[in-house]
Amino acid sequence: MSGDMNGIWVFAEQRGGELHEVSLELLGKARELADEAGKKVTAILLGHDIRSLSQLLLNHGADSVLVGDDPRLKTYRLIPYARVMASLVHTYDPEILLMGATYMGVELAPRVAAKVRTGLSAHCIDLRLGEKGQLLQVVPGWGGGVIATIACPDHRPQMATVMPGIMKALSAIEREDTVKEIEIDLPEKGLGPEVLEVKREKPDQLPLEKAEVVVAGGWGIGSQEDWKMIESLAELFGGSVGATRPPVDEGWAEEGQMIGQSGKTVRPKLYIGIGISGVMHHVVGMDQSEHIITINSDPDAEIFDTSDVIVVEDFRKVVPKLIDEIRARLKK
Amino acid sequence: MERIIVCLKPVPDPKQWDEVSMDPETQTLIREGIASVINPLDKHAIEAALSIQGVLGGEVVLLSMAPPSAASTLREGLAMGADRAVLLSDRMFAGSDTLATAHVLAAGCRWLGDNDLIICGNMSIDGSTAQVGSQLAELLDLPNIMHVIDLDLGEDGSMVVTRKIEHGFARLRGALPLVISVRKELNKPRYTSFTGILAAESKEIKVLSNEDLKISPEVIGIDGSPTKMAGIELRRFERAREKLDGSVDEIVESLAGRIYQYGII
């Protein structure tokens, strides 16, 4: 049995019984890599009372699920999670282990990699197979202006974290496969910090990574009042509002709306960038969008290099009229 | 509190990143003439250490793995108020990936002795892996917490930490010793005063090589790093760049037309 579970692993991240989207996205990529390499995909699911999630993982591309269900794993704690992951790796010896570059994954993956003394690459934007089953991990560096390909030739598993929103989840197919419960063996003490409180709020807009249309604003918007124009335009499309760093610093937008190297990566059908200069830090978070329209009064704005359609004009003149025009067309 | 270590990474000044080019022959980046600065988040780590020191005493030590030239960057951290610095510098360390770097920093921590708290910036602005903090903690067999946005020290030697999670936060209580990685929301780094700069001139920067640390060559440097660079390229963004001309009304008409063509409306 374990012979089928030493292929490509995906850490299925859940909080409060809710699966993080990136887990399904990673399964999609893992499935593609596994089919190419003739390997199996195994999802690792840790928590408490979470067995029902295994079906979802199977339906989205896993051949098997290893479930660690234990009250001590109910709320994420780094030390117990890292111990369990490392002992699973030792037992099954997987080729590849993929995790989401989420708040949890960014903390957990390096700890696991250090425990099993293997290599880990961070925030991958692409994964490919190279010679001899090597996982080629494509990562941005230097604010995204440089793309490096990383390999881990002599250590296993080959570990990588991937930003949410980059890989595509497969559409669900009802499948029956293996779900295997694992024994959780943890000591009484030495499990690190205890969790006192977890507070999560439902975001009030569609997650940026999921929006079909993203309207993003930059420093050029100039004021909280004009920022409302950005929000109105996004609302018209049922889209989400994104931002560069300055609007977040100014308080016009929330931290979670930031697009770029230190924020979200978006690949919407349409990205509209307004008053954005186009520094590399932002561009790497949006350059994979299907269509890119940008509006900036500065004819030399760098963002134009990454645009399909360019408008050199004061957005205060263009956007209100565009809102009216779109509204009129929607009414037809 | 006996000792707080702040891990500090000198990074190429982000203001000059546009000047980076690549040597097509060697596939390496040419970064000559680009100044080094303290990784921005590490300043928040220094600030956290100094404010804890203000309450509980102890010494604040800066720890860095970098070439000897990084002494001037460490001097900036000393000018903020840290007491002394340890620079881990050896050709054998060159090319270390995050795990190998963590091995070197862990050896530096052990060389210093018993440490109550080790503070890192959550990620570096150049590599942006955010991996070294967790790996350092694992190698020292200490617990760690990342994404820290608030912290309180209890008198019983415990620490209550608020960390970011998706759409919210979690509060944790941990006993010292502990490794934490901090985000910029935690605090506002103090400005360096003129007296601070003067005082930094006489503070000690101890340089240690692997003769002092005696780390197995098998876990450090390019050869000891499990990850290997398989290729590197400058990223290029190519798009149609079609400029819409005409009056505002014509531009708006044309924009709406495109958005319709894309199937959005």
Coordinates of C-alpha atoms in Angstrom, one line a residue:
Chain A
M1 CA 0.0 0.0 0.0
S2 CA 2.7 2.5 1.0
G3 CA 4.3 1.8 -2.3
D4 CA 1.5 3.9 -3.9
M5 CA 2.0 6.7 -1.4
N6 CA 5.6 7.6 -2.1
G7 CA 4.8 9.8 -5.1
I8 CA 3.6 13.4 -5.1
W9 CA 2.2 14.7 -1.8
V10 CA 0.0 17.7 -1.3
F11 CA -0.5 19.2 2.2
A12 CA -4.2 19.8 2.4
E13 CA -4.5 22.9 4.6
Q14 CA -7.6 23.3 6.6
R15 CA -8.6 25.7 9.3
G16 CA -11.8 25.3 11.3
G17 CA -12.8 22.4 9.1
E18 CA -12.6 24.6 6.0
L19 CA -10.2 23.5 3.2
H20 CA -7.9 26.3 1.9
E21 CA -8.4 26.7 -1.9
V22 CA -4.7 26.4 -2.5
S23 CA -4.9 22.8 -1.5
L24 CA -7.2 22.0 -4.4
E25 CA -5.1 24.1 -6.8
L26 CA -2.0 22.1 -5.7
L27 CA -3.8 18.9 -6.3
G28 CA -4.6 20.0 -9.8
K29 CA -0.9 20.6 -10.5
A30 CA 0.2 17.4 -8.6
R31 CA -2.2 15.4 -10.8
E32 CA -0.7 16.8 -13.9
L33 CA 2.9 16.1 -12.7
A34 CA 1.9 12.6 -11.5
D35 CA 0.3 11.6 -14.8
E36 CA 3.4 12.8 -16.6
A37 CA 5.8 10.9 -14.3
G38 CA 3.6 7.8 -13.8
K39 CA 3.3 8.5 -10.0
K40 CA 0.4 8.7 -7.5
V41 CA -0.9 11.7 -5.7
T42 CA -1.4 11.6 -2.0
A43 CA -3.1 14.3 0.0
I44 CA -2.1 14.8 3.7
L45 CA -5.0 16.0 5.8
L46 CA -4.4 16.9 9.5
G47 CA -7.0 18.2 12.0
H48 CA -9.9 16.9 14.1
D49 CA -13.2 15.8 12.8
I50 CA -12.1 16.5 9.2
R51 CA -12.5 13.1 7.6
S52 CA -15.3 14.4 5.5
L53 CA -12.9 16.6 3.6
S54 CA -11.1 13.6 2.2
Q55 CA -13.7 13.0 -0.4
L56 CA -13.2 16.5 -1.7
L57 CA -9.5 15.8 -2.0
L58 CA -10.1 12.6 -3.9
N59 CA -12.6 14.3 -6.2
H60 CA -10.0 17.0 -7.1
G61 CA -7.2 14.7 -8.1
A62 CA -5.8 12.8 -5.1
D63 CA -5.3 9.0 -5.5
S64 CA -5.2 8.6 -1.8
V65 CA -5.5 10.6 1.4
L66 CA -3.6 10.1 4.6
V67 CA -5.7 11.4 7.4
G68 CA -4.4 12.4 10.8
D69 CA -7.4 13.0 13.0
D70 CA -6.6 13.9 16.6
P71 CA -7.9 16.5 19.1
R72 CA -4.4 17.8 19.4
L73 CA -4.3 18.7 15.7
K74 CA -7.7 20.5 15.8
T75 CA -6.2 24.0 15.8
Y76 CA -3.0 24.5 13.9
R77 CA 0.1 24.5 16.1
L78 CA 3.5 24.5 14.4
I79 CA 5.4 22.0 16.5
P80 CA 2.8 19.2 16.5
Y81 CA 2.1 19.7 12.8
A82 CA 5.8 19.7 11.9
R83 CA 6.4 16.6 13.9
V84 CA 3.6 14.7 12.3
M85 CA 4.5 15.8 8.8
A86 CA 8.2 14.8 9.4
S87 CA 7.3 11.4 10.7
L88 CA 5.0 10.8 7.7
V89 CA 7.8 11.8 5.4
H90 CA 10.2 9.4 7.2
T91 CA 7.6 6.5 7.0
Y92 CA 6.5 6.9 3.3
D93 CA 9.5 8.6 1.7
P94 CA 7.6 10.7 -0.9
E95 CA 9.3 12.1 -4.0
I96 CA 7.7 15.6 -3.8
L97 CA 5.9 17.5 -1.2
L98 CA 3.9 20.6 -2.1
M99 CA 2.3 23.1 0.3
G100 CA 0.5 26.4 -0.1
A101 CA 2.4 29.6 0.5
T102 CA -0.2 30.6 3.1
Y103 CA 0.4 32.0 6.6
M104 CA 0.4 28.4 7.8
G105 CA 2.5 26.9 4.9
V106 CA 5.1 29.6 5.0
E107 CA 5.8 28.8 8.7
L108 CA 5.3 25.0 8.5
A109 CA 7.1 24.0 5.3
P110 CA 10.6 25.3 6.3
R111 CA 10.3 23.7 9.7
V112 CA 9.4 20.4 8.1
A113 CA 12.2 20.8 5.5
A114 CA 14.8 21.5 8.2
K115 CA 13.5 18.5 10.2
V116 CA 14.0 16.1 7.4
R117 CA 17.0 18.0 6.1
T118 CA 15.8 18.5 2.5
G119 CA 15.5 21.5 0.2
L120 CA 12.6 23.8 -0.1
S121 CA 11.8 26.6 -2.5
A122 CA 9.4 29.4 -1.7
H123 CA 6.5 31.0 -3.5
C124 CA 6.9 29.0 -6.7
I125 CA 5.0 30.4 -9.7
D126 CA 5.5 27.3 -11.8
L127 CA 6.5 23.6 -11.3
R128 CA 7.8 21.3 -14.1
L129 CA 9.4 18.0 -14.3
G130 CA 13.0 17.8 -15.5
E131 CA 15.4 14.9 -16.1
K132 CA 15.2 11.9 -13.8
G133 CA 12.0 13.0 -12.1
Q134 CA 13.5 16.2 -10.9
L135 CA 11.1 18.8 -9.8
L136 CA 12.0 22.2 -11.4
Q137 CA 10.8 24.9 -9.2
V138 CA 10.3 28.4 -10.8
V139 CA 10.6 31.2 -8.3
P140 CA 10.6 35.0 -8.5
G141 CA 13.4 36.9 -6.8
W142 CA 14.5 40.5 -6.4
G143 CA 11.0 41.8 -6.3
G144 CA 10.1 39.5 -9.1
G145 CA 12.4 41.1 -11.7
V146 CA 14.4 37.9 -11.8
I147 CA 13.1 34.4 -12.3
A148 CA 15.2 31.5 -11.0
T149 CA 14.7 27.8 -11.5
I150 CA 15.6 25.7 -8.5
A151 CA 16.2 22.0 -8.2
C152 CA 16.8 19.7 -5.3
P153 CA 18.8 16.9 -6.9
D154 CA 20.1 14.8 -4.0
H155 CA 17.5 15.2 -1.2
R156 CA 13.9 13.9 -0.9
P157 CA 11.2 14.9 -0.7
Q158 CA 11.6 17.8 -3.1
M159 CA 9.6 20.5 -1.3
A160 CA 8.0 23.7 -2.7
T161 CA 5.4 26.2 -1.5
V162 CA 3.1 27.8 -4.1
M163 CA 1.2 31.0 -3.8
P164 CA -2.6 30.7 -3.8
G165 CA -4.3 31.6 -7.1
I166 CA -1.5 30.4 -9.4
M167 CA -2.3 26.7 -10.1
K168 CA -5.7 25.7 -11.4
A169 CA -7.9 23.3 -9.4
L170 CA -9.4 20.5 -11.5
S171 CA -13.2 20.3 -11.7
A172 CA -14.5 17.7 -9.3
I173 CA -15.1 14.2 -10.5
E174 CA -16.7 11.7 -8.1
R175 CA -14.0 9.2 -7.3
E176 CA -13.5 6.4 -4.8
D177 CA -10.1 5.7 -3.7
T178 CA -8.0 5.1 -0.6
V179 CA -8.4 7.0 2.6
K180 CA -6.0 5.8 5.3
E181 CA -6.0 6.9 8.9
I182 CA -2.6 7.4 10.5
E183 CA -1.7 7.1 14.2
I184 CA -0.8 10.3 15.8
D185 CA 2.1 9.9 18.2
L186 CA 2.9 13.1 20.0
P187 CA 4.6 13.7 23.4
E188 CA 2.7 15.4 26.3
K189 CA 5.1 18.2 26.5
G190 CA 7.3 20.3 24.3
L191 CA 4.6 21.1 21.8
G192 CA 5.5 24.8 21.7
P193 CA 3.2 27.8 22.1
E194 CA -0.4 27.2 23.0
V195 CA -3.2 28.9 21.1
L196 CA -5.2 31.2 23.2
E197 CA -7.6 32.6 20.5
V198 CA -8.2 32.4 16.8
K199 CA -10.3 35.1 15.2
R200 CA -11.2 35.1 11.5
E201 CA -13.6 37.4 9.7
K202 CA -15.3 36.6 6.4
P203 CA -13.8 39.0 3.8
D204 CA -16.4 41.3 2.5
Q205 CA -15.3 41.2 -1.1
L206 CA -14.7 38.2 -3.3
P207 CA -11.1 37.1 -2.7
L208 CA -8.9 38.9 -5.2
E209 CA -7.5 35.7 -6.5
K210 CA -10.9 34.5 -7.5
A211 CA -12.3 37.7 -9.1
E212 CA -12.9 37.6 -12.9
V213 CA -12.3 41.3 -13.0
V214 CA -9.8 43.2 -10.8
V215 CA -9.8 47.0 -10.7
A216 CA -6.6 48.2 -9.0
G217 CA -5.5 51.6 -8.0
G218 CA -2.2 53.1 -7.1
W219 CA -0.7 56.2 -5.7
G220 CA -2.0 58.3 -8.6
I221 CA -5.6 58.0 -7.2
G222 CA -4.6 60.7 -4.7
S223 CA -7.4 60.6 -2.2
Q224 CA -9.8 58.5 -0.3
E225 CA -12.6 60.2 -2.1
D226 CA -11.3 59.4 -5.6
W227 CA -10.6 55.9 -4.4
K228 CA -14.4 55.4 -4.4
M229 CA -14.3 55.6 -8.2
I230 CA -12.1 52.5 -8.3
E231 CA -14.6 50.7 -6.0
S232 CA -17.6 51.7 -8.1
L233 CA -16.0 50.5 -11.3
A234 CA -15.1 47.2 -9.7
E235 CA -18.6 46.8 -8.3
L236 CA -20.1 47.3 -11.7
F237 CA -18.3 44.2 -13.0
G238 CA -18.9 42.2 -9.8
G239 CA -15.2 42.3 -9.5
S240 CA -12.7 43.0 -6.7
V241 CA -10.6 46.0 -5.8
G242 CA -6.8 45.7 -5.7
A243 CA -4.1 48.1 -4.8
T244 CA -0.4 48.8 -4.9
R245 CA 1.5 49.6 -1.7
P246 CA 0.8 53.3 -1.3
P247 CA -3.0 53.1 -1.2
V248 CA -2.6 50.5 1.6
D249 CA -0.2 52.8 3.5
E250 CA -2.6 55.7 3.0
G251 CA -5.5 53.7 4.4
W252 CA -7.6 53.8 1.2
A253 CA -7.3 50.1 0.8
E254 CA -6.7 47.1 3.1
E255 CA -3.5 45.1 3.4
G256 CA -5.3 42.1 1.9
Q257 CA -6.0 44.0 -1.3
M258 CA -2.4 44.5 -2.1
I259 CA -1.2 42.9 -5.4
G260 CA 2.4 42.0 -6.0
Q261 CA 5.5 40.4 -4.6
S262 CA 4.5 40.9 -1.0
G263 CA 0.8 40.7 -1.6
K264 CA -1.6 38.7 -3.8
T265 CA -1.0 37.2 -7.2
V266 CA -4.0 37.7 -9.5
R267 CA -4.8 36.2 -12.9
P268 CA -8.2 37.6 -13.7
K269 CA -9.9 37.7 -17.1
L270 CA -9.6 41.5 -17.0
Y271 CA -7.3 43.6 -14.9
I272 CA -7.8 47.4 -15.0
G273 CA -4.9 49.4 -13.4
I274 CA -5.6 53.0 -12.7
G275 CA -3.0 55.6 -11.4
I276 CA -0.4 52.9 -11.1
S277 CA 3.2 53.6 -12.0
G278 CA 4.1 49.9 -12.5
V279 CA 7.0 49.1 -10.2
M280 CA 8.2 45.5 -10.5
H281 CA 6.9 44.6 -7.1
H282 CA 3.3 45.2 -8.3
V283 CA 3.7 43.9 -11.9
V284 CA 4.7 40.4 -10.9
G285 CA 1.4 40.0 -9.1
M286 CA -0.7 40.9 -12.2
D287 CA 1.2 40.2 -15.4
Q288 CA -0.4 36.9 -15.9
S289 CA -3.9 38.5 -16.3
E290 CA -5.7 37.6 -19.5
H291 CA -6.4 41.2 -20.5
I292 CA -4.7 44.3 -19.1
I293 CA -6.0 47.8 -19.4
T294 CA -4.2 50.7 -17.8
I295 CA -5.0 54.3 -17.3
N296 CA -2.3 56.8 -16.3
S297 CA -1.8 60.5 -17.1
D298 CA 2.0 60.0 -17.2
P299 CA 2.8 58.9 -20.8
D300 CA 6.0 57.2 -19.5
A301 CA 4.4 55.1 -16.8
E302 CA 6.2 51.8 -16.6
I303 CA 2.9 49.9 -16.2
F304 CA 2.2 50.6 -19.9
D305 CA 5.0 48.0 -20.8
T306 CA 2.7 45.4 -19.3
S307 CA -0.5 46.5 -20.8
D308 CA -2.7 45.4 -23.7
V309 CA -4.6 48.6 -23.9
I310 CA -3.2 52.0 -22.8
V311 CA -5.0 55.2 -21.9
V312 CA -2.8 58.3 -21.3
E313 CA -5.3 60.5 -19.7
D314 CA -6.5 61.8 -16.3
F315 CA -8.5 59.0 -14.8
R316 CA -10.9 61.5 -13.2
K317 CA -12.1 62.4 -16.7
V318 CA -12.2 58.9 -18.0
V319 CA -13.5 56.7 -15.2
P320 CA -16.8 58.5 -14.3
K321 CA -17.7 58.4 -18.0
L322 CA -16.7 54.8 -18.3
I323 CA -18.9 53.9 -15.4
D324 CA -21.8 55.7 -17.1
E325 CA -21.1 53.9 -20.4
I326 CA -20.8 50.5 -18.8
R327 CA -24.0 51.0 -16.8
A328 CA -25.9 52.0 -20.0
R329 CA -24.6 48.9 -21.8
L330 CA -25.6 46.7 -18.9
K331 CA -29.1 48.0 -19.0
K332 CA -29.6 47.1 -22.6
Chain B
M1 CA 16.3 38.7 30.2
E2 CA 19.9 37.8 29.4
R3 CA 20.2 38.1 25.7
I4 CA 18.1 38.9 22.6
I5 CA 19.5 38.1 19.2
V6 CA 18.4 39.9 16.1
C7 CA 19.1 38.2 12.9
L8 CA 20.0 40.8 10.3
K9 CA 20.4 40.4 6.5
P10 CA 22.2 43.1 4.5
V11 CA 20.3 43.4 1.2
P12 CA 20.9 45.3 -2.0
D13 CA 19.1 48.7 -1.7
P14 CA 15.7 48.1 -3.4
K15 CA 15.9 51.7 -4.7
Q16 CA 18.6 50.5 -7.1
W17 CA 17.2 47.3 -8.3
D18 CA 16.5 48.7 -11.7
E19 CA 20.3 48.7 -12.2
V20 CA 20.6 45.0 -11.8
S21 CA 21.7 43.3 -15.0
M22 CA 22.7 39.8 -15.9
D23 CA 25.9 38.3 -17.2
P24 CA 24.7 36.1 -20.0
E25 CA 27.9 34.0 -20.0
T26 CA 27.9 33.0 -16.3
Q27 CA 24.2 33.4 -15.7
T28 CA 24.9 35.4 -12.6
L29 CA 23.5 38.8 -11.6
I30 CA 25.7 41.8 -11.8
R31 CA 25.0 43.9 -8.8
E32 CA 28.2 46.0 -8.6
G33 CA 27.8 49.5 -7.3
I34 CA 24.5 48.7 -5.6
A35 CA 24.7 49.7 -1.9
S36 CA 23.7 47.3 0.9
V37 CA 21.1 48.3 3.4
I38 CA 19.5 46.5 6.4
N39 CA 16.6 44.3 5.2
P40 CA 13.6 46.6 5.9
L41 CA 11.8 44.1 8.1
D42 CA 14.9 43.5 10.2
K43 CA 14.7 47.1 11.4
H44 CA 11.3 46.1 12.9
A45 CA 13.1 43.1 14.6
I46 CA 15.7 45.5 16.0
E47 CA 13.0 47.8 17.3
A48 CA 11.2 44.9 19.0
A49 CA 14.4 43.8 20.6
L50 CA 15.2 47.3 21.9
S51 CA 11.8 47.9 23.3
I52 CA 11.8 44.5 25.1
Q53 CA 15.3 45.4 26.4
G54 CA 13.9 48.7 27.7
V55 CA 11.5 46.8 30.0
L56 CA 13.4 43.6 30.9
G57 CA 17.1 44.5 30.3
G58 CA 19.7 42.2 28.9
E59 CA 21.8 42.8 25.8
V60 CA 20.7 43.0 22.2
V61 CA 23.1 41.3 19.8
L62 CA 22.9 41.5 16.0
L63 CA 23.8 38.3 14.2
S64 CA 24.5 38.2 10.4
M65 CA 25.9 35.8 7.9
A66 CA 27.5 38.0 5.2
P67 CA 30.7 39.0 3.6
P68 CA 33.1 41.1 5.7
S69 CA 31.9 44.3 3.8
A70 CA 28.6 43.9 5.7
A71 CA 30.2 45.4 8.8
S72 CA 29.0 48.8 7.7
T73 CA 25.4 47.6 7.5
L74 CA 25.7 46.1 11.0
R75 CA 27.1 49.4 12.1
E76 CA 23.7 51.0 11.1
G77 CA 21.9 48.5 13.4
L78 CA 24.3 49.3 16.2
A79 CA 23.5 53.0 15.7
M80 CA 19.8 52.2 16.3
G81 CA 20.9 51.0 19.7
A82 CA 21.9 47.3 19.6
D83 CA 24.8 46.6 22.0
R84 CA 27.1 44.5 19.8
A85 CA 27.2 42.5 16.6
V86 CA 28.5 39.2 15.4
L87 CA 29.3 38.8 11.7
L88 CA 29.6 35.2 10.5
S89 CA 31.9 35.4 7.5
D90 CA 33.6 32.7 5.6
R91 CA 34.1 31.8 1.9
M92 CA 32.7 28.4 2.9
F93 CA 29.4 30.0 3.6
A94 CA 29.0 31.5 0.1
G95 CA 26.1 30.3 -1.9
S96 CA 24.2 28.9 1.1
D97 CA 20.5 28.3 0.6
T98 CA 18.1 28.9 3.4
L99 CA 18.8 25.6 5.2
A100 CA 22.5 26.1 5.0
T101 CA 22.1 29.7 6.1
A102 CA 20.1 28.5 9.1
H103 CA 22.9 26.0 10.0
V104 CA 25.4 28.9 10.0
L105 CA 23.1 31.2 12.1
A106 CA 22.3 28.4 14.5
A107 CA 26.1 27.9 15.0
G108 CA 26.3 31.6 15.7
C109 CA 23.5 31.5 18.3
R110 CA 25.2 28.5 20.0
W111 CA 28.5 30.3 20.0
L112 CA 26.9 33.2 21.9
G113 CA 25.5 30.9 24.5
D114 CA 22.1 30.9 26.2
N115 CA 19.7 33.1 24.3
D116 CA 16.2 34.1 25.6
L117 CA 14.8 35.4 22.4
I118 CA 15.8 35.3 18.7
I119 CA 14.0 37.8 16.5
C120 CA 14.0 37.8 12.7
G121 CA 12.3 39.9 10.1
N122 CA 9.5 37.8 8.6
M123 CA 11.2 37.8 5.2
S124 CA 14.0 39.4 3.3
I125 CA 13.1 41.8 0.5
D126 CA 15.6 40.2 -2.0
G127 CA 15.2 36.5 -1.6
S128 CA 11.7 36.8 -0.1
T129 CA 11.7 33.1 0.9
A130 CA 10.6 33.7 4.6
Q131 CA 12.2 30.3 5.4
V132 CA 15.2 31.0 7.6
G133 CA 13.4 31.9 10.8
S134 CA 11.5 28.5 11.0
Q135 CA 14.6 26.6 9.9
L136 CA 16.9 28.3 12.4
A137 CA 14.4 27.5 15.2
E138 CA 14.2 23.9 14.1
L139 CA 18.0 23.5 14.1
L140 CA 18.1 25.0 17.6
D141 CA 15.2 22.9 18.7
L142 CA 13.3 26.0 19.8
P143 CA 9.7 26.8 19.1
N144 CA 9.0 29.6 16.7
I145 CA 6.2 31.9 15.6
M146 CA 6.0 33.8 12.3
H147 CA 3.9 36.7 11.1
V148 CA 4.1 38.4 14.4
I149 CA 2.1 41.7 14.6
D150 CA 1.9 42.2 18.4
L151 CA 3.7 40.9 21.5
D152 CA 3.5 41.2 25.2
L153 CA 6.0 39.8 27.7
G154 CA 4.6 38.3 30.9
E155 CA 6.6 38.5 34.2
D156 CA 6.6 34.7 34.3
G157 CA 8.9 34.5 31.3
S158 CA 6.1 33.7 28.9
M159 CA 5.3 35.7 25.8
V160 CA 1.8 36.4 24.4
V161 CA 2.1 36.9 20.6
T162 CA -0.5 37.9 18.0
R163 CA 0.2 36.6 14.6
K164 CA -1.6 37.1 11.3
I165 CA -3.6 34.3 9.6
E166 CA -5.9 34.5 6.6
H167 CA -8.6 37.1 7.3
G168 CA -7.7 37.4 10.9
F169 CA -5.3 36.7 13.7
A170 CA -4.4 34.1 16.3
R171 CA -3.0 34.8 19.8
L172 CA -0.5 32.4 21.2
R173 CA 1.3 32.0 24.5
G174 CA 4.8 30.6 24.5
A175 CA 7.6 30.1 27.0
L176 CA 11.0 31.6 26.4
P177 CA 13.4 30.8 24.8
L178 CA 11.6 31.4 21.5
V179 CA 12.2 32.4 17.9
I180 CA 9.8 35.0 16.4
S181 CA 9.6 36.5 12.9
V182 CA 8.0 39.9 12.8
R183 CA 6.0 41.9 10.3
K184 CA 6.0 45.6 9.8
E185 CA 2.7 46.1 11.6
L186 CA 4.5 45.2 14.9
N187 CA 6.1 48.6 15.4
K188 CA 7.7 51.6 13.9
P189 CA 11.5 51.4 13.9
R190 CA 13.2 54.3 15.7
Y191 CA 15.2 56.9 13.8
T192 CA 18.9 56.7 14.2
S193 CA 20.2 59.7 16.3
F194 CA 23.5 61.4 15.8
T195 CA 24.6 60.2 19.2
G196 CA 23.6 56.7 18.2
I197 CA 25.8 56.9 15.2
L198 CA 28.7 58.2 17.3
A199 CA 28.1 55.5 19.9
A200 CA 28.1 52.8 17.3
E201 CA 31.6 53.6 16.2
S202 CA 33.0 52.1 19.4
K203 CA 30.7 49.1 19.6
E204 CA 32.1 45.7 18.9
I205 CA 31.6 43.8 15.7
K206 CA 33.0 40.3 16.2
V207 CA 33.8 38.5 13.0
L208 CA 33.7 34.7 13.2
S209 CA 34.8 32.3 10.5
N210 CA 34.1 28.6 10.3
E211 CA 37.4 28.0 12.2
D212 CA 35.5 29.4 15.2
L213 CA 32.1 27.8 14.4
K214 CA 33.4 24.4 13.1
I215 CA 30.2 23.6 11.1
S216 CA 30.4 20.5 9.0
P217 CA 31.2 21.5 5.4
E218 CA 28.5 19.1 4.4
V219 CA 25.7 21.3 5.4
I220 CA 27.0 24.8 4.4
G221 CA 27.8 26.7 1.3
I222 CA 26.9 25.8 -2.3
D223 CA 27.8 22.1 -1.8
G224 CA 26.0 21.8 1.5
S225 CA 22.8 23.4 0.2
P226 CA 20.0 20.9 -0.7
T227 CA 18.6 23.3 -3.3
K228 CA 20.6 24.1 -6.4
M229 CA 20.2 26.9 -8.9
A230 CA 19.2 25.3 -12.3
G231 CA 18.8 28.5 -14.2
I232 CA 18.2 32.3 -13.9
E233 CA 16.8 34.9 -16.2
L234 CA 15.6 38.5 -16.1
R235 CA 11.8 38.6 -16.4
R236 CA 10.3 40.2 -19.4
F237 CA 6.8 41.4 -19.8
E238 CA 5.5 41.6 -23.3
R239 CA 2.1 42.9 -24.2
A240 CA 0.3 44.6 -27.1
R241 CA 0.6 48.1 -25.6
E242 CA -2.0 49.6 -27.9
K243 CA -2.6 53.2 -27.1
L244 CA -6.2 54.6 -27.4
D245 CA -6.3 58.0 -28.9
G246 CA -9.0 60.7 -29.4
S247 CA -11.3 62.6 -27.1
V248 CA -12.3 61.3 -23.7
D249 CA -15.7 60.3 -25.1
E250 CA -14.0 58.3 -27.9
I251 CA -11.6 56.7 -25.5
V252 CA -14.5 55.7 -23.2
E253 CA -16.5 54.3 -26.1
S254 CA -13.5 52.3 -27.2
L255 CA -12.7 51.0 -23.7
A256 CA -16.3 49.8 -23.2
G257 CA -16.1 48.1 -26.6
R258 CA -13.0 46.2 -25.5
I259 CA -14.5 45.2 -22.2
Y260 CA -17.5 43.9 -24.2
Q261 CA -15.3 42.0 -26.5
Y262 CA -13.5 40.3 -23.6
G263 CA -16.9 38.9 -22.6
I264 CA -17.0 40.8 -19.3
I265 CA -20.3 42.7 -20.0

